[in-house]
Amino acid sequence: MSPPVPRAVVLDTNVVLDLVVFRDPGAEPIAHAIRSGAAVPVTSQACVDELRRVLAYPRLKLDVQAQSAALERFMALATLYGAPALTAPAELPLCADTDDQKFLQLAWHSNAHCLVTKDKALLRLARAVARLGRFAVLSPETFDGHFQAP
């Protein structure tokens, strides 16, 4: 049997933290999909910049070395989508939290299979995004049921 063709997935910053910092068991289905080759995280420079900022938050209590290691762990898994600027297509819903629009735009432009998020503003857009037929907006809890290896 040939290995699965990896499908692009966009992970919001909190999901990335669950994977590479907290090693949250709730993120295990996502980690398994990545390890098995069924999924490949896609990111953008804007998303990497946000991750870098969040890793430095004092409440995470990560020293510079731990921040760097977490970023390296994620980048070893991810593919950097190289478009210089991602614009929002007219049909793509706008997120109430403008800081999170970049995840929708990345999923759209990279032809991702899904956007996995814990953000309530993004999750509220799941139905509207699904109607477009381009990608799904999923919570980590619904990822495993939706994302099946091809």
Rosetta silent file (secondary structure, phi, psi, omega in degrees, C-alpha in Angstrom):
SEQUENCE: MSPPVPRAVVLDTNVVLDLVVFRDPGAEPIAHAIRSGAAVPVTSQACVDELRRVLAYPRLKLDVQAQSAALERFMALATLYGAPALTAPAELPLCADTDDQKFLQLAWHSNAHCLVTKDKALLRLARAVARLGRFAVLSPETFDGHFQAP
SCORE:     score description
SCORE:     0.000 S_00000001
   1 L     0.000  132.396 -178.536    0.000    0.000    0.000 S_00000001
   2 L   -77.804  152.145  179.725    1.424    3.385   -0.949 S_00000001
   3 L   -64.843  154.188 -179.363    1.811    6.093    1.682 S_00000001
   4 L   -66.038  150.374  172.717   -0.977    8.664    1.921 S_00000001
   5 L   -79.122  120.372 -176.584   -0.737   11.868   -0.046 S_00000001
   6 L   -64.811  139.848  175.949   -0.350   14.517    2.650 S_00000001
   7 E  -105.668  140.377 -179.524   -3.113   17.071    2.901 S_00000001
   8 E   -71.764  135.609  174.042   -2.361   20.620    3.947 S_00000001
   9 E  -130.586  139.021  174.729   -3.721   21.711    7.315 S_00000001
  10 E  -102.217  129.387 -179.983   -3.549   25.170    8.843 S_00000001
  11 E  -113.672  129.279  176.818   -3.138   25.200   12.618 S_00000001
  12 L   -73.327  170.170 -172.616   -3.861   28.299   14.649 S_00000001
  13 H   -59.613  -40.606 -179.610   -1.318   29.419   17.226 S_00000001
  14 H   -65.911  -35.278  177.249   -3.043   27.779   20.201 S_00000001
  15 H   -68.829  -40.460  176.175   -3.151   24.438   18.416 S_00000001
  16 H   -60.167  -43.980  177.888    0.548   24.771   17.557 S_00000001
  17 H   -59.108  -42.765  178.524    1.272   25.461   21.238 S_00000001
  18 H   -59.954  -36.603 -179.138   -0.670   22.330   22.186 S_00000001
  19 H   -74.720  -49.400 -168.126    1.465   20.310   19.759 S_00000001
  20 H  -105.081  -12.913  178.819    4.963   21.638   20.375 S_00000001
  21 L  -111.391  -57.506 -173.062    4.905   23.186   23.856 S_00000001
  22 L   -86.599  -19.021 -176.689    2.224   21.568   25.992 S_00000001
  23 L    49.631   48.231 -177.365    2.080   18.211   24.175 S_00000001
  24 L   -64.975  127.282  177.893   -1.640   18.214   24.942 S_00000001
  25 H   -58.355  -25.896  177.853   -3.232   14.760   24.542 S_00000001
  26 H   -66.002  -19.020  178.812   -6.184   16.500   22.867 S_00000001
  27 H   -94.801    1.742 -176.843   -3.865   17.342   19.981 S_00000001
  28 H   -59.387  -40.120  177.003   -2.722   13.735   19.552 S_00000001
  29 H   -59.834  -34.771  177.834   -4.986   13.023   16.531 S_00000001
  30 H   -69.391  -46.494  178.983   -3.385   16.001   14.772 S_00000001
  31 H   -59.457  -41.132  179.552    0.105   14.875   15.777 S_00000001
  32 H   -63.566  -43.713  179.023   -0.682   11.358   14.540 S_00000001
  33 H   -61.311  -37.059  178.556   -1.911   12.652   11.172 S_00000001
  34 H   -70.268  -48.868 -179.239    1.320   14.631   10.804 S_00000001
  35 H   -60.097  -36.692 -177.161    3.565   11.731   11.898 S_00000001
  36 L   -77.184  -11.204 -178.412    1.780    9.314    9.557 S_00000001
  37 L    87.977    2.764  179.292    2.261   11.633    6.595 S_00000001
  38 L   -75.540  -26.025 -177.804   -1.479   12.133    6.103 S_00000001
  39 E  -132.872  147.222  172.283   -1.244   15.825    7.029 S_00000001
  40 E  -132.294  122.496  177.145    1.336   18.551    6.649 S_00000001
  41 E   -66.142  138.165  175.733    0.941   21.843    8.511 S_00000001
  42 E  -114.905  136.190  179.869    1.098   24.888    6.272 S_00000001
  43 E  -136.232  170.212  177.575    2.059   28.240    7.733 S_00000001
  44 L  -126.529  168.483  178.871    2.834   31.758    6.581 S_00000001
  45 H   -61.269  -37.924  178.730    5.343   34.325    7.719 S_00000001
  46 H   -63.041  -38.964  178.830    2.554   36.223    9.507 S_00000001
  47 H   -69.735  -39.800  177.155    1.582   33.066   11.406 S_00000001
  48 H   -63.777  -42.170  178.314    5.213   32.322   12.297 S_00000001
  49 H   -60.752  -42.174  177.783    5.642   35.898   13.534 S_00000001
  50 H   -64.016  -43.471  178.694    2.567   35.512   15.747 S_00000001
  51 H   -59.315  -44.434  179.318    3.860   32.201   17.105 S_00000001
  52 H   -58.899  -43.835  178.787    7.214   33.792   17.898 S_00000001
  53 H   -63.857  -44.891 -177.339    5.457   36.618   19.816 S_00000001
  54 H   -66.459  -39.471  178.079    3.197   34.234   21.723 S_00000001
  55 H   -59.235  -26.125 -179.340    6.083   31.955   22.698 S_00000001
  56 L   -86.993   -3.746  179.580    7.667   34.988   24.389 S_00000001
  57 L   -58.695  131.892 -179.605    4.594   35.732   26.556 S_00000001
  58 H   -56.543  -33.891 -176.909    5.680   35.771   30.221 S_00000001
  59 H   -66.262  -19.644  176.440    2.739   33.573   31.275 S_00000001
  60 H   -79.181  -19.374  177.270    4.172   30.694   29.231 S_00000001
  61 L    54.587   43.615  176.991    7.378   30.882   31.289 S_00000001
  62 L  -104.901  125.196  175.410    9.565   29.771   28.389 S_00000001
  63 L   -73.003  173.134 -175.649   13.145   30.967   28.352 S_00000001
  64 H   -57.882  -39.119 -179.944   14.689   32.032   25.043 S_00000001
  65 H   -65.021  -42.917  178.927   16.125   28.568   24.463 S_00000001
  66 H   -67.542  -37.174  176.893   12.740   26.870   25.019 S_00000001
  67 H   -61.411  -47.324 -179.186   11.039   29.415   22.748 S_00000001
  68 H   -63.221  -41.331  179.999   13.551   28.733   20.012 S_00000001
  69 H   -64.428  -41.315  179.058   13.221   24.960   20.430 S_00000001
  70 H   -64.022  -44.102  178.688    9.414   25.135   20.200 S_00000001
  71 H   -62.663  -42.650  178.705    9.589   27.260   17.063 S_00000001
  72 H   -63.562  -39.548  178.367   12.125   24.861   15.537 S_00000001
  73 H   -60.725  -43.789  179.921    9.916   21.851   16.368 S_00000001
  74 H   -67.183  -46.083 -176.770    6.994   23.440   14.565 S_00000001
  75 H   -65.555  -25.318  175.655    9.007   24.590   11.559 S_00000001
  76 H   -69.079  -24.235  179.833   10.443   21.070   11.188 S_00000001
  77 H   -91.910  -28.207 -166.362    6.859   19.854   10.699 S_00000001
  78 L   -97.773  159.720  170.480    5.477   22.724    8.649 S_00000001
  79 E  -109.553  129.761  179.161    5.722   24.016    5.119 S_00000001
  80 E   -84.457  118.169  178.241    6.065   27.773    4.787 S_00000001
  81 L   -75.871  123.541 -167.174    3.582   29.072    2.221 S_00000001
  82 L   -88.656    4.823 -179.690    5.592   31.517    0.179 S_00000001
  83 L   -63.712  134.931 -176.618    3.055   34.054   -1.079 S_00000001
  84 L   -64.023  -41.787 -179.585    4.245   37.558   -0.157 S_00000001
  85 L  -143.163  128.696  179.638    0.830   38.874    0.875 S_00000001
  86 L   -99.724  118.806  179.367   -2.357   36.938    1.362 S_00000001
  87 L  -100.107  158.245 -179.844   -5.453   38.917    0.534 S_00000001
  88 L   -88.561  118.837  173.822   -8.980   37.993    1.488 S_00000001
  89 L   -62.719  150.742 -175.910  -11.107   36.887   -1.458 S_00000001
  90 L   -57.020  -35.139 -176.528  -14.475   38.632   -1.477 S_00000001
  91 L   -79.736  -14.246 -179.465  -16.373   35.412   -0.750 S_00000001
  92 L   -74.576  125.619  179.699  -14.266   34.484    2.306 S_00000001
  93 L   -60.585  150.997  177.409  -16.069   35.440    5.529 S_00000001
  94 L   -92.791  134.491  178.526  -14.404   38.018    7.727 S_00000001
  95 L   -79.889  140.175  178.103  -13.419   36.968   11.220 S_00000001
  96 L   -59.983  -31.452  176.451  -14.630   39.176   14.073 S_00000001
  97 L   -97.814  102.768 -174.562  -11.050   39.058   15.386 S_00000001
  98 H   -60.240  -24.890  177.291   -9.042   40.644   12.583 S_00000001
  99 H   -65.402  -21.955 -178.029   -5.827   39.110   13.966 S_00000001
 100 H   -95.220   -5.308  179.423   -7.212   35.683   13.068 S_00000001
 101 H   -59.407  -31.225 -178.185   -8.158   36.499    9.473 S_00000001
 102 H   -58.905  -31.358  179.576   -4.669   35.429    8.406 S_00000001
 103 H   -70.559  -40.653  175.751   -5.505   31.800    9.223 S_00000001
 104 H   -62.994  -45.644 -179.132   -8.583   31.839    6.978 S_00000001
 105 H   -63.193  -40.947  178.466   -6.631   33.501    4.180 S_00000001
 106 H   -63.828  -45.013  179.115   -3.802   30.998    4.498 S_00000001
 107 H   -60.565  -41.463  179.322   -6.212   28.054    4.372 S_00000001
 108 H   -63.314  -55.359 -173.296   -7.884   29.549    1.288 S_00000001
 109 H   -70.119  -30.301 -178.750   -4.727   30.390   -0.647 S_00000001
 110 L   -88.759    1.557 -177.200   -2.825   27.213    0.241 S_00000001
 111 L    56.021   40.936 -179.685   -5.799   25.002   -0.689 S_00000001
 112 L   -65.670  151.574  174.499   -5.686   23.491    2.777 S_00000001
 113 L   -71.162  -37.909 -178.792   -7.970   20.624    3.662 S_00000001
 114 E  -159.770  162.217  171.184   -8.834   22.294    6.954 S_00000001
 115 E  -113.875  121.112  179.389   -8.070   24.997    9.493 S_00000001
 116 E  -104.273  124.438 -172.710   -7.805   23.608   13.023 S_00000001
 117 L  -146.161  155.647  171.533   -8.499   26.190   15.694 S_00000001
 118 L  -107.511   -3.175 -174.137   -9.576   26.689   19.275 S_00000001
 119 L   -76.161  124.339 -177.096  -10.621   30.269   18.565 S_00000001
 120 H   -63.170  -37.576 -179.532  -14.351   30.859   19.042 S_00000001
 121 H   -64.256  -38.958  177.406  -14.505   33.633   16.429 S_00000001
 122 H   -71.800  -41.919 -179.679  -13.029   31.309   13.797 S_00000001
 123 H   -62.858  -31.755  177.498  -15.171   28.348   14.855 S_00000001
 124 L   -64.067  -21.080 -179.183  -18.300   30.497   14.471 S_00000001
 125 L   -89.725    0.922 -173.315  -17.420   30.806   10.772 S_00000001
 126 H   -55.231  -46.298 -178.291  -17.293   27.026   10.197 S_00000001
 127 H   -66.429  -44.575 -179.417  -20.681   26.776    8.456 S_00000001
 128 H   -62.253  -40.640  178.772  -20.129   29.830    6.272 S_00000001
 129 H   -68.300  -41.502 -179.515  -16.705   28.540    5.236 S_00000001
 130 H   -59.540  -36.186  179.225  -18.059   25.024    4.605 S_00000001
 131 H   -62.141  -24.622  179.054  -20.617   26.441    2.165 S_00000001
 132 H   -76.161  -21.034  175.826  -17.713   27.677    0.034 S_00000001
 133 L    74.154   15.721 -177.304  -16.483   24.100   -0.346 S_00000001
 134 L   -96.388  -42.786 -179.089  -12.790   24.955   -0.114 S_00000001
 135 L  -158.568  165.351  178.430  -11.792   23.841    3.402 S_00000001
 136 E  -105.403  148.298  170.932  -13.282   23.002    6.778 S_00000001
 137 E  -104.591  118.254 -173.436  -12.869   24.941   10.022 S_00000001
 138 E  -126.061  151.748  168.366  -12.447   22.370   12.794 S_00000001
 139 L   -87.294  161.811  175.527  -11.752   22.275   16.494 S_00000001
 140 H   -57.462  -32.294 -178.881   -9.042   19.877   17.692 S_00000001
 141 H   -68.927  -29.763 -178.792  -11.850   17.734   19.136 S_00000001
 142 H   -97.011   -5.502 -177.245  -13.562   17.331   15.752 S_00000001
 143 H   -56.853  -51.659 -173.294  -10.377   16.936   13.715 S_00000001
 144 H   -61.642  -39.580  179.694  -10.110   13.159   14.021 S_00000001
 145 H   -69.683  -28.161 -177.799  -13.708   12.537   12.993 S_00000001
 146 H   -91.918  -38.856 -172.748  -13.397   14.802    9.961 S_00000001
 147 L   -94.517  103.846  175.923   -9.844   14.149    8.862 S_00000001
 148 L  -114.422  139.476  178.353   -9.434   10.630    7.618 S_00000001
 149 L   -58.255  137.518 -179.054   -6.394    9.491    5.710 S_00000001
 150 L   -63.249    0.000    0.000   -7.231    9.241    1.993 S_00000001
